[in-house]
Coordinates of C-alpha atoms in Angstrom, one line a residue:
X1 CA -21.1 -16.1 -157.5
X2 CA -17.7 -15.1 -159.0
X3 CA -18.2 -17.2 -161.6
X4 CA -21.4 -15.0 -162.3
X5 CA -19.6 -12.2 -161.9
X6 CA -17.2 -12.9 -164.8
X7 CA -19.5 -14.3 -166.8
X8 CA -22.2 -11.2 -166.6
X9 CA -18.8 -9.1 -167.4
X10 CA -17.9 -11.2 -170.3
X11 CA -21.5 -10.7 -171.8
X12 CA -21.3 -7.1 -171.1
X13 CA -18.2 -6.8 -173.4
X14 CA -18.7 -8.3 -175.9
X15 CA -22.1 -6.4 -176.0
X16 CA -20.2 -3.3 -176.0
X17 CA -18.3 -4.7 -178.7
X18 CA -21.2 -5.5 -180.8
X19 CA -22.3 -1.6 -180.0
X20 CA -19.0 -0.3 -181.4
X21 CA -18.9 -2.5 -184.4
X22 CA -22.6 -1.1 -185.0
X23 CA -21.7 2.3 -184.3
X24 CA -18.6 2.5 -186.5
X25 CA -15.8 1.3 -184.5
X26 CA -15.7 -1.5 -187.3
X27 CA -17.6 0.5 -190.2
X28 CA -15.7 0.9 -193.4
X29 CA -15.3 3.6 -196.3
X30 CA -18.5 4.3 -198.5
X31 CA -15.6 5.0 -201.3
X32 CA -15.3 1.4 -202.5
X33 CA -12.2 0.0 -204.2
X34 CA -12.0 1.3 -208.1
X35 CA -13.5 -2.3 -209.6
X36 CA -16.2 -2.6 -206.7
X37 CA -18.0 -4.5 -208.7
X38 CA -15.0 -7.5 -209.0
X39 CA -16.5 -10.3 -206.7
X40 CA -13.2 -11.6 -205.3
X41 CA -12.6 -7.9 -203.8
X42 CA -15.9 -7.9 -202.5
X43 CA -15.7 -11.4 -200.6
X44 CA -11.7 -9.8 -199.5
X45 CA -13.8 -6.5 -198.3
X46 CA -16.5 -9.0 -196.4
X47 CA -13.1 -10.8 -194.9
X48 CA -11.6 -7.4 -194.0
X49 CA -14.9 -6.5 -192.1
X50 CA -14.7 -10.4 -190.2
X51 CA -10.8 -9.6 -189.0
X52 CA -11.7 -6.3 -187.8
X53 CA -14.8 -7.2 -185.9
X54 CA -12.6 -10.0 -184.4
X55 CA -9.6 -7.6 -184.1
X56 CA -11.2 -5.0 -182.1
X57 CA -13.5 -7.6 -179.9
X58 CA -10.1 -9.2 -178.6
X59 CA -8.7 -6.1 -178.0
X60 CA -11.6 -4.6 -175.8
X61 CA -11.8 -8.2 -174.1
X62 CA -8.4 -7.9 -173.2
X63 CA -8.5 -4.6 -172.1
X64 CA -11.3 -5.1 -170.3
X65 CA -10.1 -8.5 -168.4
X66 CA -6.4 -7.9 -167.8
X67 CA -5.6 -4.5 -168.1
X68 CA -6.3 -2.9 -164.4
X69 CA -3.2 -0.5 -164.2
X70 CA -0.9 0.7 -166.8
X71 CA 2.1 -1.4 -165.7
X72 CA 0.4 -4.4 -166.9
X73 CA 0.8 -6.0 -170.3
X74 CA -0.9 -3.6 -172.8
X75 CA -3.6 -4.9 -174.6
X76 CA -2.6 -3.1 -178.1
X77 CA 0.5 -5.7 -177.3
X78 CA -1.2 -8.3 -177.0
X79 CA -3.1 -7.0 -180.9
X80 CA 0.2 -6.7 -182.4
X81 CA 1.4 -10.2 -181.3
X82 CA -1.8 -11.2 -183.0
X83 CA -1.1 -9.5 -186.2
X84 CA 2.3 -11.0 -186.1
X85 CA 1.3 -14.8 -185.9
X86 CA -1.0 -13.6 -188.8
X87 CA 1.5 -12.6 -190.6
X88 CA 4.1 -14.8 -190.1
X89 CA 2.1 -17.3 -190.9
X90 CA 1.1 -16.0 -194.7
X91 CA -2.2 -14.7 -194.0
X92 CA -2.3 -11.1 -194.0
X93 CA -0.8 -7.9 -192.8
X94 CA -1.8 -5.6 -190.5
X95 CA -0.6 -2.3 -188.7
X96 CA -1.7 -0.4 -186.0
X97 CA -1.4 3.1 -186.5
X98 CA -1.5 5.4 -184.0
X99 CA -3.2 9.2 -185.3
X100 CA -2.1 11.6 -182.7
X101 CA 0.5 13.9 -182.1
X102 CA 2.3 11.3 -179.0
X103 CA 3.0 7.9 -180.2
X104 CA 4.2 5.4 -177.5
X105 CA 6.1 3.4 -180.3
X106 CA 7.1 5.2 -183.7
X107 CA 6.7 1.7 -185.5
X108 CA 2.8 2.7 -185.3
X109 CA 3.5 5.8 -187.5
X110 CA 1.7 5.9 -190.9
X111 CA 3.9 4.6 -193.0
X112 CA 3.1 5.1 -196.8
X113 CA 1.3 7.1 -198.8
X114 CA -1.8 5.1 -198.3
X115 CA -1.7 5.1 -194.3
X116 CA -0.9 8.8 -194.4
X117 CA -4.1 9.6 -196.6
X118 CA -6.6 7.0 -194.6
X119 CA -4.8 9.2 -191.3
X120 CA -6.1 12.1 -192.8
X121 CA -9.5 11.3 -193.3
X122 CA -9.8 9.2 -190.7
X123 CA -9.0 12.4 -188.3
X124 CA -11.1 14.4 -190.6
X125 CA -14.2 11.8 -189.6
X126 CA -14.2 10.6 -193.1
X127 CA -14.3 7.4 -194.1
X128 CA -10.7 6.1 -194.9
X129 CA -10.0 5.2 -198.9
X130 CA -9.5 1.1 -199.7
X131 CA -7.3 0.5 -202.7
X132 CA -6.7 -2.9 -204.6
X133 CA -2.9 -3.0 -205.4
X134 CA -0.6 -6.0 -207.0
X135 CA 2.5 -7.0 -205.6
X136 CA 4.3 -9.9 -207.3
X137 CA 1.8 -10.8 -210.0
X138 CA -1.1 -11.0 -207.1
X139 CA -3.7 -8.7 -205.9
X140 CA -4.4 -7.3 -202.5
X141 CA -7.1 -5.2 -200.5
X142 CA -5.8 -2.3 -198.6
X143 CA -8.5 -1.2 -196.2
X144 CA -8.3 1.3 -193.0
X145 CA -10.0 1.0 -189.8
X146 CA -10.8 3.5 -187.5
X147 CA -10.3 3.4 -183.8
X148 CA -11.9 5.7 -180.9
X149 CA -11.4 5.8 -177.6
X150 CA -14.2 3.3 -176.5
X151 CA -14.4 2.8 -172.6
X152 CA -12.2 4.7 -169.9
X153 CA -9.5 2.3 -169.1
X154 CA -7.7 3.2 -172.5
X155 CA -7.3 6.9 -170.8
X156 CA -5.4 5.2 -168.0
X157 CA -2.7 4.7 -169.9
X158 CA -3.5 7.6 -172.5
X159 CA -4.3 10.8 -171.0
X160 CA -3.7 12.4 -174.5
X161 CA -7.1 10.8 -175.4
X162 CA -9.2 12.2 -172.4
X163 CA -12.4 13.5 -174.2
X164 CA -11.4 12.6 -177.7
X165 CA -14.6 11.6 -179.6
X166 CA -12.7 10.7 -183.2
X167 CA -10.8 8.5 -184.4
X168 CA -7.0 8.2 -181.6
X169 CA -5.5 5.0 -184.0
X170 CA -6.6 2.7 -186.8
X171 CA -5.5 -0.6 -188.4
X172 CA -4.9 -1.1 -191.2
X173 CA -4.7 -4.3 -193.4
X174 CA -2.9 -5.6 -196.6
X175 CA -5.2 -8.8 -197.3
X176 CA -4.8 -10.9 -200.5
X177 CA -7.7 -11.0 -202.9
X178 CA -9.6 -14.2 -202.4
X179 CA -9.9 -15.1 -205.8

């Protein structure tokens, strides 16, 4: 019966997942990258959307499975140890940002000029900008992410986000162009 138990809740979240992903939690900007029509951007854009969807359905899981009080291990924590393996090992970058007034950790501050302009618009309820940049004679995707508030647990720990309906945080990613 347990068993059942976890199982039912396991299908229920990553239903609510799915949901999110279809609702926007995982949507990106209509404003496509300047050379939209480059097919290596748009197979690093249809990448972008895969890491997100994955990004965000770990988090919730986690969230949802381990996080019962706010002493325990935090599942944006548990994200960021994610990115960092990602990155360490050559794959990609990515940041969470947090997009209101109290940050936890000032490391999740927007940090350049394109995370403070996808901040912007992404607290507007716009659609965050994507830009293709080159660093070091190779091209990369930037792409932001928007993320609400998405079940009531993340309140325990945030009462700054009680009754927020936008955008509280975002990722955002610096992927290499898959050429």
């Amino acid at each position: 019966m347990k068993q059942s138990i976890k199982k039912s809740i396991f299908v229920s979240s990553l239903l609510l997942a799915g949901t999110l992903t279809i609702v926007g939690i995982g949507s990106f900007a209509a404003q496509k990258a300047s050379d939209s029509k480059d097919a290596a951007v748009e197979r690093t854009r249809q990448q972008v959307k895969m890491l997100d969807d994955l990004y965000k359905t770990a988090i919730i899981l986690v969230n949802e499975h381990y996080v019962n009080n706010p002493s325990d291990f935090p599942a944006a924590t548990a994200g960021k140890a994610i990115f960092a393996a990602m990155n360490k090992n050559g794959w990609h970058e990515v940041r969470l940002l947090g997009l209101t007034d109290v940050l936890i950790k000032q490391e999740n501050k927007p940090s350049d000029e394109f995370e403070q302009a996808a901040a912007k618009k992404l607290l507007a309820g716009e659609p965050a900008p994507e830009e293709v940049v080159e660093k070091g004679g190779k091209r990369y995707l930037r792409v932001a992410t928007g993320i609400p508030v998405v079940m009531e647990k993340c309140v325990m720990c945030h009462e700054n986000f009680k009754g927020n309906k936008g955008n509280i945080g975002a990722l955002s990613y610096t992927v290499p162009v898959v050429e």
